[in-house]
């Protein structure tokens, strides 16, 4: 019985994951759209001063929540970290989570994650970063029963124009090696990318958007 149950979890997890051959330029474009949506002037998303305070920004367009009964969630996106008055080239990253219990089947959520602690950067860029053990996190635009007022990792989520959330405990960030190889033409670690890789042309719109958000806040604070 346990073996059959484990097999069911594995099959359902595989079914939630986007194909490895998903178009990276398309995902970059969707990431820019997510930032546009979650930093608009409605006041329900990310405030510009929160972007300015962030050391690293992760954008996951279309994070997919798991099916009912066996909840497995998965998404692919990019991470960029602050380098003075600009942002680093983006590294590809995955966001994964698995939990048992009833969830909304197939719901897709656009997510932006802000890491406010530069001392946590090396761990964030490592092979595995798990919310709950490596850091505590809180939803920046919604309430959670597990919210930590001292959290240095902030999640922002939106689906169909409304706030969307889920239990953050156990959510894991990992490098997307295939995404990085597609983007940079060779195997490369996210730590290497953030430390000084040159962003390819296709990634410039995302980089420009992040940098413009930093400078727009600087302008309003003068």
PDB file of C-alpha atoms in Angstrom:
ATOM      1  CA  UNK A   1       0.000   0.000   0.000  1.00  0.00           C
ATOM      2  CA  UNK A   2       2.759   2.439   0.918  1.00  0.00           C
ATOM      3  CA  UNK A   3       4.583   1.688  -2.326  1.00  0.00           C
ATOM      4  CA  UNK A   4       1.443   2.331  -4.364  1.00  0.00           C
ATOM      5  CA  UNK A   5       0.809   5.562  -2.487  1.00  0.00           C
ATOM      6  CA  UNK A   6       4.383   6.740  -3.051  1.00  0.00           C
ATOM      7  CA  UNK A   7       4.028   5.946  -6.744  1.00  0.00           C
ATOM      8  CA  UNK A   8       0.827   8.003  -6.896  1.00  0.00           C
ATOM      9  CA  UNK A   9       2.583  10.981  -5.315  1.00  0.00           C
ATOM     10  CA  UNK A  10       5.461  10.674  -7.803  1.00  0.00           C
ATOM     11  CA  UNK A  11       3.176  10.485 -10.831  1.00  0.00           C
ATOM     12  CA  UNK A  12       1.099  13.458  -9.726  1.00  0.00           C
ATOM     13  CA  UNK A  13       4.226  15.476  -8.960  1.00  0.00           C
ATOM     14  CA  UNK A  14       5.588  14.782 -12.427  1.00  0.00           C
ATOM     15  CA  UNK A  15       2.287  15.858 -13.932  1.00  0.00           C
ATOM     16  CA  UNK A  16       2.454  19.288 -12.311  1.00  0.00           C
ATOM     17  CA  UNK A  17       5.895  20.139 -13.682  1.00  0.00           C
ATOM     18  CA  UNK A  18       6.255  22.169 -16.878  1.00  0.00           C
ATOM     19  CA  UNK A  19       8.119  20.475 -19.697  1.00  0.00           C
ATOM     20  CA  UNK A  20      11.885  20.925 -19.513  1.00  0.00           C
ATOM     21  CA  UNK A  21      11.837  22.302 -23.051  1.00  0.00           C
ATOM     22  CA  UNK A  22       9.631  25.250 -22.084  1.00  0.00           C
ATOM     23  CA  UNK A  23      10.760  28.349 -23.957  1.00  0.00           C
ATOM     24  CA  UNK A  24      13.085  30.388 -21.699  1.00  0.00           C
ATOM     25  CA  UNK A  25      12.539  33.694 -23.606  1.00  0.00           C
ATOM     26  CA  UNK A  26       8.788  33.264 -23.112  1.00  0.00           C
ATOM     27  CA  UNK A  27       9.271  32.711 -19.389  1.00  0.00           C
ATOM     28  CA  UNK A  28      11.462  35.814 -19.188  1.00  0.00           C
ATOM     29  CA  UNK A  29       8.719  37.844 -20.847  1.00  0.00           C
ATOM     30  CA  UNK A  30       6.129  36.477 -18.439  1.00  0.00           C
ATOM     31  CA  UNK A  31       8.395  37.419 -15.532  1.00  0.00           C
ATOM     32  CA  UNK A  32       8.444  41.049 -16.677  1.00  0.00           C
ATOM     33  CA  UNK A  33       4.643  40.968 -16.923  1.00  0.00           C
ATOM     34  CA  UNK A  34       4.419  39.615 -13.359  1.00  0.00           C
ATOM     35  CA  UNK A  35       6.595  42.447 -12.061  1.00  0.00           C
ATOM     36  CA  UNK A  36       4.467  44.982 -13.925  1.00  0.00           C
ATOM     37  CA  UNK A  37       1.323  43.529 -12.377  1.00  0.00           C
ATOM     38  CA  UNK A  38       2.605  43.177  -8.810  1.00  0.00           C
ATOM     39  CA  UNK A  39       4.221  46.628  -8.676  1.00  0.00           C
ATOM     40  CA  UNK A  40       1.380  48.635 -10.205  1.00  0.00           C
ATOM     41  CA  UNK A  41      -0.191  51.634  -8.477  1.00  0.00           C
ATOM     42  CA  UNK A  42      -3.145  49.716  -7.010  1.00  0.00           C
ATOM     43  CA  UNK A  43      -1.450  49.453  -3.618  1.00  0.00           C
ATOM     44  CA  UNK A  44      -2.307  45.756  -3.278  1.00  0.00           C
ATOM     45  CA  UNK A  45       1.044  44.363  -4.377  1.00  0.00           C
ATOM     46  CA  UNK A  46       4.694  45.155  -3.754  1.00  0.00           C
ATOM     47  CA  UNK A  47       5.605  48.629  -2.579  1.00  0.00           C
ATOM     48  CA  UNK A  48       8.595  50.200  -4.295  1.00  0.00           C
ATOM     49  CA  UNK A  49      10.404  50.623  -0.980  1.00  0.00           C
ATOM     50  CA  UNK A  50      10.161  46.869  -0.457  1.00  0.00           C
ATOM     51  CA  UNK A  51      11.895  46.278  -3.788  1.00  0.00           C
ATOM     52  CA  UNK A  52      14.588  48.760  -2.763  1.00  0.00           C
ATOM     53  CA  UNK A  53      15.135  46.929   0.533  1.00  0.00           C
ATOM     54  CA  UNK A  54      15.518  43.565  -1.162  1.00  0.00           C
ATOM     55  CA  UNK A  55      18.916  41.977  -1.717  1.00  0.00           C
ATOM     56  CA  UNK A  56      17.544  39.381  -4.146  1.00  0.00           C
ATOM     57  CA  UNK A  57      14.316  39.147  -6.145  1.00  0.00           C
ATOM     58  CA  UNK A  58      12.799  35.904  -7.410  1.00  0.00           C
ATOM     59  CA  UNK A  59      10.013  35.926 -10.022  1.00  0.00           C
ATOM     60  CA  UNK A  60       7.975  32.755 -10.665  1.00  0.00           C
ATOM     61  CA  UNK A  61       5.292  33.202 -13.350  1.00  0.00           C
ATOM     62  CA  UNK A  62       2.526  30.607 -13.220  1.00  0.00           C
ATOM     63  CA  UNK A  63       3.499  28.640 -10.096  1.00  0.00           C
ATOM     64  CA  UNK A  64       1.118  25.693 -10.169  1.00  0.00           C
ATOM     65  CA  UNK A  65      -0.554  24.495  -6.988  1.00  0.00           C
ATOM     66  CA  UNK A  66      -1.107  20.785  -6.646  1.00  0.00           C
ATOM     67  CA  UNK A  67      -4.209  18.723  -7.221  1.00  0.00           C
ATOM     68  CA  UNK A  68      -6.648  17.763  -4.499  1.00  0.00           C
ATOM     69  CA  UNK A  69      -5.719  15.106  -1.910  1.00  0.00           C
ATOM     70  CA  UNK A  70      -2.033  14.977  -2.889  1.00  0.00           C
ATOM     71  CA  UNK A  71      -0.814  18.555  -3.172  1.00  0.00           C
ATOM     72  CA  UNK A  72       2.373  18.983  -5.178  1.00  0.00           C
ATOM     73  CA  UNK A  73       3.319  22.442  -6.429  1.00  0.00           C
ATOM     74  CA  UNK A  74       5.941  23.536  -8.934  1.00  0.00           C
ATOM     75  CA  UNK A  75       7.121  26.598 -10.819  1.00  0.00           C
ATOM     76  CA  UNK A  76      10.096  27.916 -12.783  1.00  0.00           C
ATOM     77  CA  UNK A  77      11.435  31.439 -12.903  1.00  0.00           C
ATOM     78  CA  UNK A  78      14.474  33.615 -12.266  1.00  0.00           C
ATOM     79  CA  UNK A  79      16.516  35.174  -9.470  1.00  0.00           C
ATOM     80  CA  UNK A  80      18.469  38.429  -9.614  1.00  0.00           C
ATOM     81  CA  UNK A  81      20.426  40.044  -6.791  1.00  0.00           C
ATOM     82  CA  UNK A  82      21.344  43.627  -6.073  1.00  0.00           C
ATOM     83  CA  UNK A  83      24.756  44.877  -7.185  1.00  0.00           C
ATOM     84  CA  UNK A  84      24.941  48.476  -6.056  1.00  0.00           C
ATOM     85  CA  UNK A  85      22.560  50.544  -8.168  1.00  0.00           C
ATOM     86  CA  UNK A  86      21.903  47.757 -10.645  1.00  0.00           C
ATOM     87  CA  UNK A  87      20.810  44.133 -10.608  1.00  0.00           C
ATOM     88  CA  UNK A  88      22.717  40.990 -11.526  1.00  0.00           C
ATOM     89  CA  UNK A  89      22.068  38.864 -14.564  1.00  0.00           C
ATOM     90  CA  UNK A  90      19.179  36.481 -13.842  1.00  0.00           C
ATOM     91  CA  UNK A  91      19.744  32.887 -12.797  1.00  0.00           C
ATOM     92  CA  UNK A  92      17.103  30.270 -13.540  1.00  0.00           C
ATOM     93  CA  UNK A  93      15.419  28.804 -10.486  1.00  0.00           C
ATOM     94  CA  UNK A  94      12.627  26.434  -9.489  1.00  0.00           C
ATOM     95  CA  UNK A  95      10.135  26.705  -6.644  1.00  0.00           C
ATOM     96  CA  UNK A  96       8.810  23.406  -5.324  1.00  0.00           C
ATOM     97  CA  UNK A  97       6.482  22.310  -2.575  1.00  0.00           C
ATOM     98  CA  UNK A  98       4.653  19.179  -1.558  1.00  0.00           C
ATOM     99  CA  UNK A  99       2.020  18.704   1.118  1.00  0.00           C
ATOM    100  CA  UNK A 100      -0.860  16.391   1.890  1.00  0.00           C
ATOM    101  CA  UNK A 101      -4.338  17.850   2.108  1.00  0.00           C
ATOM    102  CA  UNK A 102      -7.014  19.411  -0.051  1.00  0.00           C
ATOM    103  CA  UNK A 103      -5.818  22.193  -2.317  1.00  0.00           C
ATOM    104  CA  UNK A 104      -7.264  24.031  -5.294  1.00  0.00           C
ATOM    105  CA  UNK A 105      -6.603  21.765  -8.239  1.00  0.00           C
ATOM    106  CA  UNK A 106      -4.432  23.263 -10.961  1.00  0.00           C
ATOM    107  CA  UNK A 107      -4.478  26.823  -9.651  1.00  0.00           C
ATOM    108  CA  UNK A 108      -1.702  28.976 -11.118  1.00  0.00           C
ATOM    109  CA  UNK A 109      -0.195  31.778  -9.066  1.00  0.00           C
ATOM    110  CA  UNK A 110       2.239  34.481 -10.139  1.00  0.00           C
ATOM    111  CA  UNK A 111       4.815  34.860  -7.360  1.00  0.00           C
ATOM    112  CA  UNK A 112       7.517  37.375  -6.474  1.00  0.00           C
ATOM    113  CA  UNK A 113       9.863  36.617  -3.571  1.00  0.00           C
ATOM    114  CA  UNK A 114      12.000  39.253  -1.862  1.00  0.00           C
ATOM    115  CA  UNK A 115      15.009  38.283   0.243  1.00  0.00           C
ATOM    116  CA  UNK A 116      15.817  41.174   2.549  1.00  0.00           C
ATOM    117  CA  UNK A 117      18.987  39.736   4.063  1.00  0.00           C
ATOM    118  CA  UNK A 118      22.261  39.922   2.126  1.00  0.00           C
ATOM    119  CA  UNK A 119      23.943  37.565   4.598  1.00  0.00           C
ATOM    120  CA  UNK A 120      21.512  34.875   3.441  1.00  0.00           C
ATOM    121  CA  UNK A 121      22.439  35.262  -0.242  1.00  0.00           C
ATOM    122  CA  UNK A 122      24.934  32.389  -0.460  1.00  0.00           C
ATOM    123  CA  UNK A 123      22.421  29.954   0.999  1.00  0.00           C
ATOM    124  CA  UNK A 124      19.653  31.292  -1.222  1.00  0.00           C
ATOM    125  CA  UNK A 125      21.843  30.590  -4.264  1.00  0.00           C
ATOM    126  CA  UNK A 126      22.854  27.117  -3.075  1.00  0.00           C
ATOM    127  CA  UNK A 127      21.574  23.779  -4.347  1.00  0.00           C
ATOM    128  CA  UNK A 128      18.628  23.831  -1.947  1.00  0.00           C
ATOM    129  CA  UNK A 129      16.953  26.545   0.157  1.00  0.00           C
ATOM    130  CA  UNK A 130      13.954  25.456   2.212  1.00  0.00           C
ATOM    131  CA  UNK A 131      11.470  27.764   3.919  1.00  0.00           C
ATOM    132  CA  UNK A 132      11.001  26.706   7.520  1.00  0.00           C
ATOM    133  CA  UNK A 133      14.460  25.222   8.024  1.00  0.00           C
ATOM    134  CA  UNK A 134      16.806  27.631   6.220  1.00  0.00           C
ATOM    135  CA  UNK A 135      14.644  30.699   6.833  1.00  0.00           C
ATOM    136  CA  UNK A 136      11.209  31.818   7.908  1.00  0.00           C
ATOM    137  CA  UNK A 137       8.962  33.596   5.418  1.00  0.00           C
ATOM    138  CA  UNK A 138       5.713  35.521   5.349  1.00  0.00           C
ATOM    139  CA  UNK A 139       3.207  36.636   2.742  1.00  0.00           C
ATOM    140  CA  UNK A 140       3.800  40.296   2.019  1.00  0.00           C
ATOM    141  CA  UNK A 141       0.318  40.948   0.596  1.00  0.00           C
ATOM    142  CA  UNK A 142      -1.883  38.629   2.601  1.00  0.00           C
ATOM    143  CA  UNK A 143      -2.414  36.895   5.902  1.00  0.00           C
ATOM    144  CA  UNK A 144      -1.174  33.464   6.882  1.00  0.00           C
ATOM    145  CA  UNK A 145      -1.571  31.501  10.078  1.00  0.00           C
ATOM    146  CA  UNK A 146       2.184  30.910   9.902  1.00  0.00           C
ATOM    147  CA  UNK A 147       3.115  34.551   9.309  1.00  0.00           C
ATOM    148  CA  UNK A 148       6.348  35.645  11.006  1.00  0.00           C
ATOM    149  CA  UNK A 149       6.562  39.403  11.644  1.00  0.00           C
ATOM    150  CA  UNK A 150      10.361  39.101  11.714  1.00  0.00           C
ATOM    151  CA  UNK A 151      10.616  37.142   8.477  1.00  0.00           C
ATOM    152  CA  UNK A 152      13.336  38.270   6.092  1.00  0.00           C
ATOM    153  CA  UNK A 153      11.811  36.455   3.125  1.00  0.00           C
ATOM    154  CA  UNK A 154       8.611  37.987   1.731  1.00  0.00           C
ATOM    155  CA  UNK A 155       6.289  36.216  -0.729  1.00  0.00           C
ATOM    156  CA  UNK A 156       3.808  38.067  -2.933  1.00  0.00           C
ATOM    157  CA  UNK A 157       1.243  36.063  -4.883  1.00  0.00           C
ATOM    158  CA  UNK A 158      -1.591  36.905  -7.222  1.00  0.00           C
ATOM    159  CA  UNK A 159      -3.995  34.923  -9.365  1.00  0.00           C
ATOM    160  CA  UNK A 160      -6.776  36.312 -11.522  1.00  0.00           C
ATOM    161  CA  UNK A 161      -6.244  39.753 -10.011  1.00  0.00           C
ATOM    162  CA  UNK A 162      -6.661  38.627  -6.393  1.00  0.00           C
ATOM    163  CA  UNK A 163      -4.294  37.718  -3.573  1.00  0.00           C
ATOM    164  CA  UNK A 164      -3.425  34.026  -3.468  1.00  0.00           C
ATOM    165  CA  UNK A 165      -1.518  32.171  -0.804  1.00  0.00           C
ATOM    166  CA  UNK A 166      -0.673  28.775   0.624  1.00  0.00           C
ATOM    167  CA  UNK A 167       1.310  27.290   3.490  1.00  0.00           C
ATOM    168  CA  UNK A 168       4.935  28.283   2.970  1.00  0.00           C
ATOM    169  CA  UNK A 169       6.504  25.657   5.235  1.00  0.00           C
ATOM    170  CA  UNK A 170       8.576  23.206   3.209  1.00  0.00           C
ATOM    171  CA  UNK A 171       8.612  25.303   0.023  1.00  0.00           C
ATOM    172  CA  UNK A 172      12.026  24.874  -1.615  1.00  0.00           C
ATOM    173  CA  UNK A 173      14.055  26.980  -4.026  1.00  0.00           C
ATOM    174  CA  UNK A 174      16.529  25.131  -6.266  1.00  0.00           C
ATOM    175  CA  UNK A 175      18.666  26.094  -9.279  1.00  0.00           C
ATOM    176  CA  UNK A 176      17.110  25.303 -12.655  1.00  0.00           C
ATOM    177  CA  UNK A 177      20.200  23.865 -14.342  1.00  0.00           C
ATOM    178  CA  UNK A 178      18.527  23.208 -17.684  1.00  0.00           C
ATOM    179  CA  UNK A 179      17.143  26.745 -17.731  1.00  0.00           C
ATOM    180  CA  UNK A 180      20.577  28.225 -17.048  1.00  0.00           C
ATOM    181  CA  UNK A 181      22.190  26.133 -19.769  1.00  0.00           C
ATOM    182  CA  UNK A 182      19.514  27.233 -22.240  1.00  0.00           C
ATOM    183  CA  UNK A 183      19.997  30.871 -21.237  1.00  0.00           C
ATOM    184  CA  UNK A 184      23.806  31.010 -21.063  1.00  0.00           C
ATOM    185  CA  UNK A 185      24.753  28.242 -23.483  1.00  0.00           C
ATOM    186  CA  UNK A 186      26.742  26.289 -20.897  1.00  0.00           C
ATOM    187  CA  UNK A 187      26.363  24.772 -17.411  1.00  0.00           C
ATOM    188  CA  UNK A 188      26.647  27.591 -14.883  1.00  0.00           C
ATOM    189  CA  UNK A 189      25.712  28.009 -11.216  1.00  0.00           C
ATOM    190  CA  UNK A 190      23.442  30.772  -9.968  1.00  0.00           C
ATOM    191  CA  UNK A 191      26.213  31.985  -7.656  1.00  0.00           C
ATOM    192  CA  UNK A 192      28.484  32.456 -10.689  1.00  0.00           C
ATOM    193  CA  UNK A 193      25.745  34.296 -12.579  1.00  0.00           C
ATOM    194  CA  UNK A 194      25.011  36.691  -9.734  1.00  0.00           C
ATOM    195  CA  UNK A 195      28.708  37.330  -9.082  1.00  0.00           C
ATOM    196  CA  UNK A 196      29.264  38.821 -12.520  1.00  0.00           C
ATOM    197  CA  UNK A 197      27.937  36.955 -15.536  1.00  0.00           C
ATOM    198  CA  UNK A 198      26.904  39.101 -18.488  1.00  0.00           C
ATOM    199  CA  UNK A 199      23.160  38.951 -19.065  1.00  0.00           C
ATOM    200  CA  UNK A 200      22.235  37.693 -22.538  1.00  0.00           C
ATOM    201  CA  UNK A 201      20.227  40.026 -24.740  1.00  0.00           C
ATOM    202  CA  UNK A 202      17.020  38.071 -24.186  1.00  0.00           C
ATOM    203  CA  UNK A 203      17.269  38.753 -20.425  1.00  0.00           C
ATOM    204  CA  UNK A 204      17.735  42.520 -20.758  1.00  0.00           C
ATOM    205  CA  UNK A 205      14.016  43.431 -20.452  1.00  0.00           C
ATOM    206  CA  UNK A 206      13.806  41.679 -17.065  1.00  0.00           C
ATOM    207  CA  UNK A 207      17.035  43.284 -15.916  1.00  0.00           C
ATOM    208  CA  UNK A 208      15.864  46.704 -17.098  1.00  0.00           C
ATOM    209  CA  UNK A 209      12.556  46.321 -15.267  1.00  0.00           C
ATOM    210  CA  UNK A 210      14.232  45.446 -11.971  1.00  0.00           C
ATOM    211  CA  UNK A 211      16.721  48.296 -12.296  1.00  0.00           C
ATOM    212  CA  UNK A 212      13.964  50.774 -13.200  1.00  0.00           C
ATOM    213  CA  UNK A 213      12.043  49.803 -10.060  1.00  0.00           C
ATOM    214  CA  UNK A 214      15.114  50.571  -7.948  1.00  0.00           C
ATOM    215  CA  UNK A 215      15.658  53.943  -9.603  1.00  0.00           C
ATOM    216  CA  UNK A 216      11.999  54.938  -9.525  1.00  0.00           C
ATOM    217  CA  UNK A 217      11.988  54.506  -5.756  1.00  0.00           C
ATOM    218  CA  UNK A 218      15.243  56.481  -5.482  1.00  0.00           C
ATOM    219  CA  UNK A 219      13.634  59.289  -7.469  1.00  0.00           C
ATOM    220  CA  UNK A 220      10.510  59.429  -5.294  1.00  0.00           C
ATOM    221  CA  UNK A 221      12.563  59.529  -2.094  1.00  0.00           C
ATOM    222  CA  UNK A 222      14.492  62.653  -3.140  1.00  0.00           C
TER     223      UNK A 222
END
